[in-house]
Structures are given as C-alpha cells and as structure tokens.
mmCIF file of C-alpha atoms in Angstrom:
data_model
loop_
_atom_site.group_PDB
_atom_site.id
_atom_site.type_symbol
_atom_site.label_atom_id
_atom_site.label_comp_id
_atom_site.label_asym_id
_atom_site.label_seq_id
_atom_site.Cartn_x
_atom_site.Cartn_y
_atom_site.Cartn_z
ATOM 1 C CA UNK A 1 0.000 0.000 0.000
ATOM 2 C CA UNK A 2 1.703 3.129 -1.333
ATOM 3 C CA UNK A 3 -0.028 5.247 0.599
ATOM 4 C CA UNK A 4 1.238 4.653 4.069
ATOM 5 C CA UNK A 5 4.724 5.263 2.457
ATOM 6 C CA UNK A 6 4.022 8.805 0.868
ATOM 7 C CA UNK A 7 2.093 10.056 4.086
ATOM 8 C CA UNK A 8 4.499 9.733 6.495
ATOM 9 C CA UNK A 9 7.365 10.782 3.930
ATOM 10 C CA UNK A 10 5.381 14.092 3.576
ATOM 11 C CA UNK A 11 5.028 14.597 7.382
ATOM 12 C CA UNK A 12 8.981 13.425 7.881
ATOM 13 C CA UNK A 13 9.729 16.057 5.096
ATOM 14 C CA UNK A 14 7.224 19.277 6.412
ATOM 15 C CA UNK A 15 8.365 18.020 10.223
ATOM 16 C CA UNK A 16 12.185 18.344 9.477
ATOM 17 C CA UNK A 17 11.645 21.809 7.288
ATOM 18 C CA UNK A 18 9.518 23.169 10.313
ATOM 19 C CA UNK A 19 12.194 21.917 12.727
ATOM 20 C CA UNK A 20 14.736 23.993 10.770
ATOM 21 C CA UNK A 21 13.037 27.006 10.570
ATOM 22 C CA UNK A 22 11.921 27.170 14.486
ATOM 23 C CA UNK A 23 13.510 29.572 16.652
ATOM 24 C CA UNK A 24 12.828 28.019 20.013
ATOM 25 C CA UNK A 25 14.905 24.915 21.222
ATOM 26 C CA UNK A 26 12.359 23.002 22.623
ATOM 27 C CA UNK A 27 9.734 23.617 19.549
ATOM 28 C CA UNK A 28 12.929 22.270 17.367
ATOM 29 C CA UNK A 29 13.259 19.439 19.389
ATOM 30 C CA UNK A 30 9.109 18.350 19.250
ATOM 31 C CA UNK A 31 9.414 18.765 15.333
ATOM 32 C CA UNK A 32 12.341 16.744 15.440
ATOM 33 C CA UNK A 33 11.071 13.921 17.232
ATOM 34 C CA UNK A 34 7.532 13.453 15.225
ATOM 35 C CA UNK A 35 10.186 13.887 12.025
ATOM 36 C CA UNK A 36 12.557 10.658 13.400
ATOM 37 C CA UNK A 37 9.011 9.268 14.006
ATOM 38 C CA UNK A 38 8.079 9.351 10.347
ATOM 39 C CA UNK A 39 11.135 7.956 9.015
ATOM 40 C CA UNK A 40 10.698 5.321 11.054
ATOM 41 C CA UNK A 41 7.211 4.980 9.350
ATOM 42 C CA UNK A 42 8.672 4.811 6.104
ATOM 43 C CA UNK A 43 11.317 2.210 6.850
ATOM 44 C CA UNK A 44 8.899 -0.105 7.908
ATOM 45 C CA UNK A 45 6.333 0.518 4.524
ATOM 46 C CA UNK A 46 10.022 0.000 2.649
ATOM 47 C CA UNK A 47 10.415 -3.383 4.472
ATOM 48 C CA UNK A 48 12.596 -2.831 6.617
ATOM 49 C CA UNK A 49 11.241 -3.302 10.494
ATOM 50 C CA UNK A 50 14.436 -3.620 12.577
ATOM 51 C CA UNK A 51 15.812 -0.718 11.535
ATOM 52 C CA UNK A 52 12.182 0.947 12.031
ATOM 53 C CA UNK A 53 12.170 -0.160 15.746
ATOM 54 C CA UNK A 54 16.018 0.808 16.566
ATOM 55 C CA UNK A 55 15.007 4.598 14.999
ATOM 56 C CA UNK A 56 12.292 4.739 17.382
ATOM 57 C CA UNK A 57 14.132 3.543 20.461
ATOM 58 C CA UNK A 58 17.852 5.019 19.809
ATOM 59 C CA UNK A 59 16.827 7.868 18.114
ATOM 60 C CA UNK A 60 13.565 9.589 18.894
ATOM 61 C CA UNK A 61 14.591 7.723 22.250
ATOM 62 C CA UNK A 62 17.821 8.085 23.469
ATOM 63 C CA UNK A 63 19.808 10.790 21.297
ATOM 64 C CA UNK A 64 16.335 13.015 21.835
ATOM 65 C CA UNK A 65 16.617 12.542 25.686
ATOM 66 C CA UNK A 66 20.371 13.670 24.970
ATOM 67 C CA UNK A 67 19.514 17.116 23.528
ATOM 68 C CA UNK A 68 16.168 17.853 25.995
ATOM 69 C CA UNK A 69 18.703 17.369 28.856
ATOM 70 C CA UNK A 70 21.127 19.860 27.409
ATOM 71 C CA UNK A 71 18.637 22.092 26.675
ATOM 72 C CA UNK A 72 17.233 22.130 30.269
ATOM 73 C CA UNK A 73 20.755 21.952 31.436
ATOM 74 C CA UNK A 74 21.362 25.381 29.476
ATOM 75 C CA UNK A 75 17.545 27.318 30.135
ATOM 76 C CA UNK A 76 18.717 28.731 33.506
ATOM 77 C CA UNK A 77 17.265 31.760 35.134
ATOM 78 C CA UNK A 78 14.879 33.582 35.638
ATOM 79 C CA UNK A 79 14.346 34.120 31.345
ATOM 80 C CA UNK A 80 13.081 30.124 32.521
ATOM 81 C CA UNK A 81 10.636 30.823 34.421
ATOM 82 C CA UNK A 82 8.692 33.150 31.535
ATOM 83 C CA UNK A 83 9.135 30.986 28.684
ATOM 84 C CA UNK A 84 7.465 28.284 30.544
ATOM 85 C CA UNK A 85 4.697 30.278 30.487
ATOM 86 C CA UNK A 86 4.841 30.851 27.075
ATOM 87 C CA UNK A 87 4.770 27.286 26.278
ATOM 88 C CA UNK A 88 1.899 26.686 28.385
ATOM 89 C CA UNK A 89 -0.181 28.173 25.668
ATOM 90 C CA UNK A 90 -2.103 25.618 23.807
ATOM 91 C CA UNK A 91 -0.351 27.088 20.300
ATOM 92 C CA UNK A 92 2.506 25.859 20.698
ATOM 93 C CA UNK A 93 1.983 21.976 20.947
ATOM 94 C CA UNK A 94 -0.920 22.201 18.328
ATOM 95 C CA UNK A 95 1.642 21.635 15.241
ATOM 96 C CA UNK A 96 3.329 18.480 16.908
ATOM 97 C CA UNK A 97 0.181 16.684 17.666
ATOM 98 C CA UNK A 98 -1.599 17.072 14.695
ATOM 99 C CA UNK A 99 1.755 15.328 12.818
ATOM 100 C CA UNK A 100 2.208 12.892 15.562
ATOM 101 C CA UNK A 101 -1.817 12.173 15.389
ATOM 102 C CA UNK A 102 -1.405 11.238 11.034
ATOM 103 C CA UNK A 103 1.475 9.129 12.496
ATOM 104 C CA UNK A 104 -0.485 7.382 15.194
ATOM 105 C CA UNK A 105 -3.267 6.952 12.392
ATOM 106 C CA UNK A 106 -0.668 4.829 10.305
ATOM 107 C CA UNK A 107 0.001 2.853 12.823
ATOM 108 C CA UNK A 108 -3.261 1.903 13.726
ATOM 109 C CA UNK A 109 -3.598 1.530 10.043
ATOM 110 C CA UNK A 110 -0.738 -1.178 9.976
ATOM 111 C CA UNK A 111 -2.010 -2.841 12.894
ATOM 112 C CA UNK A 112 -5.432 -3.869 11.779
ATOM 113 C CA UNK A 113 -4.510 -4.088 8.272
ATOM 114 C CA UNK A 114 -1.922 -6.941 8.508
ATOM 115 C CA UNK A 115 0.785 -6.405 5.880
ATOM 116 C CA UNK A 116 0.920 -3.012 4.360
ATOM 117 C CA UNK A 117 4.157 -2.803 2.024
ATOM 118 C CA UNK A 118 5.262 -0.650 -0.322
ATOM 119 C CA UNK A 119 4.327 -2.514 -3.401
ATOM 120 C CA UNK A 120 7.923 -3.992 -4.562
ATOM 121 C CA UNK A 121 9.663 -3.624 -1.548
ATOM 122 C CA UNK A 122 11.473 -6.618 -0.669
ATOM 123 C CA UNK A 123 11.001 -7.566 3.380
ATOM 124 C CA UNK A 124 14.171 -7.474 5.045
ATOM 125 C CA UNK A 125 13.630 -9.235 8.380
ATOM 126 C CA UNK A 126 15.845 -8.812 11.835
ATOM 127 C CA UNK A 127 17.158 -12.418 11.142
ATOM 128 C CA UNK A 128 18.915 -11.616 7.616
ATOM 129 C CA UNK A 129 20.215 -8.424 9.200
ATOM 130 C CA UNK A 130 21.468 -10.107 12.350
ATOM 131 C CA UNK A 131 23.167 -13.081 9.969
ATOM 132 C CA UNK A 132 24.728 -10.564 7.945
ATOM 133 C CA UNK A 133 25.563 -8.250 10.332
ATOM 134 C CA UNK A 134 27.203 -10.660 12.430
ATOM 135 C CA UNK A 135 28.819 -12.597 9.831
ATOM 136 C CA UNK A 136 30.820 -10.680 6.964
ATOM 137 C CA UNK A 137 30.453 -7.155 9.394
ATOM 138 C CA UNK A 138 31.546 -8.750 12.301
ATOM 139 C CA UNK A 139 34.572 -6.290 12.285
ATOM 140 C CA UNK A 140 32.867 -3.560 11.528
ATOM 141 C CA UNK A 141 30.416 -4.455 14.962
ATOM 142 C CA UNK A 142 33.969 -4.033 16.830
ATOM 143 C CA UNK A 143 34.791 -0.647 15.685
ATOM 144 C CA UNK A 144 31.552 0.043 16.329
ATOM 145 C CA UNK A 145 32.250 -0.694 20.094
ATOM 146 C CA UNK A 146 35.106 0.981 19.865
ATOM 147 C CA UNK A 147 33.926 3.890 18.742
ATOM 148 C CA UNK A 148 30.995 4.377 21.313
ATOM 149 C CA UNK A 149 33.616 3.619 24.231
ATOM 150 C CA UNK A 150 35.741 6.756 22.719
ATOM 151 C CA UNK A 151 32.266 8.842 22.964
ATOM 152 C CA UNK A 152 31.790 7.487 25.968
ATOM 153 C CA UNK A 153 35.380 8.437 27.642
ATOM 154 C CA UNK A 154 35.167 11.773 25.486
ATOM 155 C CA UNK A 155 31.912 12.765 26.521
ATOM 156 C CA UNK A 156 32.863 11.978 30.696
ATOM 157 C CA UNK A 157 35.951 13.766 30.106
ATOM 158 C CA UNK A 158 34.511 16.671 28.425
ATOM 159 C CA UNK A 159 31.371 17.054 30.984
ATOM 160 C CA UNK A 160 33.425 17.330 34.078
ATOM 161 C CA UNK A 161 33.190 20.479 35.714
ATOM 162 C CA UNK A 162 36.152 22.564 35.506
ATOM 163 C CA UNK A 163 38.640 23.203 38.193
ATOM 164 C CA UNK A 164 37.876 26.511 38.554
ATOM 165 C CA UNK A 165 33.864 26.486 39.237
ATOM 166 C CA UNK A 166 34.647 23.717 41.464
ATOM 167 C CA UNK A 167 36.784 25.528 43.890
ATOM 168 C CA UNK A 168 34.299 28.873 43.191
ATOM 169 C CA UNK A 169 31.631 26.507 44.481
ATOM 170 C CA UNK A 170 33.643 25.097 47.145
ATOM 171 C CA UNK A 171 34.216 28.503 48.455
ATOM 172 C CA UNK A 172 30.754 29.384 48.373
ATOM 173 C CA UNK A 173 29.714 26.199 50.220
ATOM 174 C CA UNK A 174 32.326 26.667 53.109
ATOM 175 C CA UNK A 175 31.261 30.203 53.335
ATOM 176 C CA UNK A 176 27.816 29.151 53.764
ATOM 177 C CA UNK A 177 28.689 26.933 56.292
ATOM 178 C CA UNK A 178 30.245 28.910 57.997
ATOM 179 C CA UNK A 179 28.010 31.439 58.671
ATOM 180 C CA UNK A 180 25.592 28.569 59.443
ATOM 181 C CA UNK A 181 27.892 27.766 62.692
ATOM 182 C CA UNK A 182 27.827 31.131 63.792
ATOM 183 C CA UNK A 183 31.609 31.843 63.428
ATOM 184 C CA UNK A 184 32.497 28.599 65.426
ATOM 185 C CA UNK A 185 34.972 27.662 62.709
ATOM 186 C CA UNK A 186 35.621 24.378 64.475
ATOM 187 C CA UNK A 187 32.718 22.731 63.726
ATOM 188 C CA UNK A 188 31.742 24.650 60.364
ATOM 189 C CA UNK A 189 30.265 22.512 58.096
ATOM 190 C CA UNK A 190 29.564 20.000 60.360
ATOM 191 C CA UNK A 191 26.711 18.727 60.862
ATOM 192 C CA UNK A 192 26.308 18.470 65.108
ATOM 193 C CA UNK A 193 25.318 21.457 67.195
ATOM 194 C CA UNK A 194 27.617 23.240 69.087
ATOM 195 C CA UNK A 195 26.677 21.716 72.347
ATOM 196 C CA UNK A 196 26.755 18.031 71.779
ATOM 197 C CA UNK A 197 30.100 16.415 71.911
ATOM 198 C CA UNK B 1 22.321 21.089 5.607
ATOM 199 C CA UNK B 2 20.892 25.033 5.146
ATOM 200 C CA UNK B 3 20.264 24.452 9.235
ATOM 201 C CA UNK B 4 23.876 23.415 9.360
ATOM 202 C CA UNK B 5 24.775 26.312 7.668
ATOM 203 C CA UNK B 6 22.966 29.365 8.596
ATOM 204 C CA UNK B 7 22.527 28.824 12.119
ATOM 205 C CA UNK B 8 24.721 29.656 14.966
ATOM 206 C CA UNK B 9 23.374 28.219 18.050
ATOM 207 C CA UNK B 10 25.227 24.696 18.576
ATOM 208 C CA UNK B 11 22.232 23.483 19.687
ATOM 209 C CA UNK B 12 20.378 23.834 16.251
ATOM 210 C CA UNK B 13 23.410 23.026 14.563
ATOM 211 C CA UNK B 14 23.679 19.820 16.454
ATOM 212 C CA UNK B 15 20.261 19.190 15.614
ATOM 213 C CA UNK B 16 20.715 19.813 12.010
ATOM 214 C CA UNK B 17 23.991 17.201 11.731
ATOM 215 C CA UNK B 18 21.152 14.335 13.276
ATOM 216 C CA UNK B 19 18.773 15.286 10.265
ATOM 217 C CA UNK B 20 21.326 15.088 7.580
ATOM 218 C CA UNK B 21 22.981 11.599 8.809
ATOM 219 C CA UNK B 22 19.486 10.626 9.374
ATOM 220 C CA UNK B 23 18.806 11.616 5.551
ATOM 221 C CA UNK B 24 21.810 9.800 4.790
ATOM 222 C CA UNK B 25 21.383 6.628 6.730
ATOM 223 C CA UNK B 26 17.630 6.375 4.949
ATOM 224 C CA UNK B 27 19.364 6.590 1.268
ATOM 225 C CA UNK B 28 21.208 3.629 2.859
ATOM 226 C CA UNK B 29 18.231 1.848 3.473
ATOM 227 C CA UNK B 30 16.087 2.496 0.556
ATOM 228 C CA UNK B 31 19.045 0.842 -1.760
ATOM 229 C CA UNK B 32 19.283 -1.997 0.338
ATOM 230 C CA UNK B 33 15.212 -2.342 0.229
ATOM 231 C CA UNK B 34 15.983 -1.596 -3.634
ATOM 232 C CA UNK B 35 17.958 -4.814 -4.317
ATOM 233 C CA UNK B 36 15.834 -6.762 -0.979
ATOM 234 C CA UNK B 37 20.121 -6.957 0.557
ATOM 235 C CA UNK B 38 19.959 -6.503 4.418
ATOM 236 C CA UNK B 39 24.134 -4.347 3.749
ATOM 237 C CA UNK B 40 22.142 -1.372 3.568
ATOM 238 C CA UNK B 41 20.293 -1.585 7.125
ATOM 239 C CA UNK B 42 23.413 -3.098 8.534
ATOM 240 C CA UNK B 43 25.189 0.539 7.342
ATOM 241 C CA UNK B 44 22.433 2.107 8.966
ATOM 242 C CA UNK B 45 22.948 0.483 12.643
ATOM 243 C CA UNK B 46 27.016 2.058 11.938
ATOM 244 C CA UNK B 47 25.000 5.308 11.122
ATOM 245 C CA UNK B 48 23.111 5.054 13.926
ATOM 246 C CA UNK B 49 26.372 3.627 16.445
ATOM 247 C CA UNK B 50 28.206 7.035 15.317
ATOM 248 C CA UNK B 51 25.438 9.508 15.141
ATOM 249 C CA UNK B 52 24.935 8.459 19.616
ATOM 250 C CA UNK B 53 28.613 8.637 19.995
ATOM 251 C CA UNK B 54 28.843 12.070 18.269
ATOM 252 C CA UNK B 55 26.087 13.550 19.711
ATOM 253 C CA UNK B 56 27.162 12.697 23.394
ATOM 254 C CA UNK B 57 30.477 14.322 22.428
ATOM 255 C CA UNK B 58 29.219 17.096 21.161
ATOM 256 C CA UNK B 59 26.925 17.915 23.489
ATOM 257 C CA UNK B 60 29.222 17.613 26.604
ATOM 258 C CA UNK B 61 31.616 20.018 23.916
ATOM 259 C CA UNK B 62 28.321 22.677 24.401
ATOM 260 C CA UNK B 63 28.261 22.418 28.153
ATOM 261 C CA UNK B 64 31.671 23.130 28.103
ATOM 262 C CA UNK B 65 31.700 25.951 25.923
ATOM 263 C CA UNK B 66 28.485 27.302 27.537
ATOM 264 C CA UNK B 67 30.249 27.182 30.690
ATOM 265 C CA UNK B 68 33.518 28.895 29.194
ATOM 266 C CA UNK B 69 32.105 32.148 26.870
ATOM 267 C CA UNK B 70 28.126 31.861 28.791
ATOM 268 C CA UNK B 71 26.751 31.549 25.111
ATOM 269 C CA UNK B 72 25.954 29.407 22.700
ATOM 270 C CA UNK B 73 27.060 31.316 19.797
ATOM 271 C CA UNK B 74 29.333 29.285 17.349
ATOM 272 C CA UNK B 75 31.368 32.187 16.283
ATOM 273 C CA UNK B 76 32.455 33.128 20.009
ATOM 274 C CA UNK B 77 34.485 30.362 19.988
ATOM 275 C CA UNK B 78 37.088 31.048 17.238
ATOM 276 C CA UNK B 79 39.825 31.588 19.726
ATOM 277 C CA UNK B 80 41.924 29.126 17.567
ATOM 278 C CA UNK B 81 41.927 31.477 14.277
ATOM 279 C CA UNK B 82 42.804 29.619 11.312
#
C-alpha cells in the first residue's frame, strides 16, 4: 500500500523543514522527534522493520533525551521561568500533535490491516540483518564498540566540571557553612550542634 | 544542511547534523530495500552507532563551551583562528 509510504514521507519532510526554521529549542526538538518518528514509518512501509524499531528507540529515544537534557541543562534563570509560560499556551503543541496524530493513524492503520508494504519492496527481516551483520560485518560491529567507548570516555571527560567552578563553588559552600555555625569555625560545616560532643 | 549552515546556536546546529545523517542513513536503506540486501540496514545500525557517539560528544563540547564564553554562539568560539 503506497499510501502509508508517501504520508508519512510528507510529514517526515514538512516536520524536518519546520524543525529547521523554528527559533525556540524546545519547539525544534518536538518537530524533530515526530520527524525521526516518520522515518521510522517509512522504513517499515520499505520493508525494513528492525531498523524501524532501533530509529524509534535510539533515536527519537535516546539521542532526543540527549539534547532535551542539554537544553534544560542550558535554560537557567529567571528568562526560565517566563518561557514556561509561554509554552503553556495551547499554540505551541498544536503543530506536533496534529503530525504525531497522522502518524499514530498509520500505525493503527498497519495494525489492523496486517501487511501493508510498499508494493515492490522486498522484506528485510531482523534475522537476515542479524546473519549478515554478524557474519561478513563482524569487524565492523567491533569498531563500532570501539567507537561508542571513545564517545563514551570523550563525553565523561569533556562534561566534568572545571577546576575553577569547582573551587568557586567550594568557596561558596564553606562560606555558607560557615556562617551557618555562627563563626564557630571548628565545627563549620559539620553537621552536630555546638553543644553536643 | 541550510540548518547546518545558517545557524549559529550549537544546539540547532547539532540538531541539524542528526537530520542530515538521518537523511543519509535512509538513502542507505532504501538501496538496500531496492535490491531486498539486508548491507544497507546493517550501514544504517554504523549510522546510527556514530550519530549516539557524536552527539554525546558534542553535546558535553556545548556544556563546556556554555560554561567557558556563557553563550551558545558558534562564532564566540574562534579563539583558535585559522
């Protein structure tokens, strides 16, 4: 069934041109999402369902979760606290859900119908992919590793707090202890009252 | 790839790298539906393997500059002029 296929190409493609041309983060991000959604759509109508399923999961899943965290980690302030407000208002979540809602409809679509194919799209199952990808690729699965423990050290590296904002915050913390005690210096930042041996 | 290019908040242009290896990793697919050969999903999972490992890279790279310069603007850091 053709149809499946060119519906949720024509939401991946107005999704990802919407998600370009957004201003806000977060309204980037929602585009984004129902876009990685869409593709996954039209790798299943192309036959191809494992790939489908690791799009939704990794993707729209995990590398998503990546950027919202980031861009919470960044939104500090008190700018925060009025563009939450903003996106309170129903407009803003309108575009998303009307996109995500075709997508839902497709799915719904697939479920009921049984097999819905692109006409002339050979089914590639998990099984060939897992065969070949295990067999002949087998190297190419351990630079894959490789690769992600790299990101991984890169990333823990790179995400450390510098030295300096540590000791800034260390100084800050020992100061407020220390006015906590009182000026008893020998028991600032402890946590026992003066009295109590 | 216009995101990519015209923007200058990392953020966006993080965002617009994951749509074009997305775009990329789908051409992969489509030939390998094409000629019914699994090679071009299997290309896709390596697509997929890098895009996570360069995304958590380059994110922790934004915290870090955000931290650094307090902005997000690509051109503030060009320290290292070429």
């Amino acid at each position: 069934m053709d149809a499946l296929f060119y519906i949720s190409a024509a939401v991946a493609i107005i999704a990802t041109f919407i998600m370009v041309t957004r201003m806000n983060a977060v309204h980037a991000l929602l585009y984004l999402v129902v876009s990685l959604l869409a593709v996954a759509l039209v790798f299943y109508s192309l036959g191809a369902p494992f790939v489908a399923v690791l799009e939704v999961i990794i993707y729209a899943g995990a590398i998503m979760v990546l950027f919202v965290f980031v861009v919470m980690m960044l939104n500090l302030g008190k700018r925060t606290i009025l563009q939450e407000r903003q996106w309170q208002q129903p407009g803003m979540w309108v575009g998303p859900a009307i996109l995500a809602a075709i997508l839902i409809g497709e799915v719904v679509t697939i479920i009921t119908r049984g097999e819905t194919r692109m006409s002339g799209a050979a089914v590639v199952g998990p099984r060939a992919v897992s065969l070949s990808l295990f067999g002949p690729y087998l190297i190419g699965v351990e630079l894959a590793s490789m690769l992600l423990l790299a990101g991984l050290v890169g990333a823990y590296h790179l995400g450390r707090r510098t030295r300096e904002t540590r000791e800034k915050e260390d100084v800050i913390r020992t100061d407020a202890a220390r006015s906590a005690s009182g000026g008893d210096l020998v028991r600032a930042g402890n946590d026992r009252a003066a009295g109590s041996s | 790839m216009i995101g990519l290019l015209v923007r200058r908040n990392i953020i966006f242009i993080l965002m617009s790298l994951e749509v074009m290896l997305n775009a990329a990793g789908l051409a992969f697919v489509v030939a390998g539906s094409r000629w019914g050969a699994p090679d071009g999903q299997i290309v896709f999972i390596f697509i997929l393997a890098m895009a996570a490992a360069e995304v958590s890279v380059g994110l922790a790279l934004t915290l870090q500059i955000y931290q650094r310069f307090k902005t997000l603007d690509a051109d503030a850091a060009s320290e290292m002029r070429g």
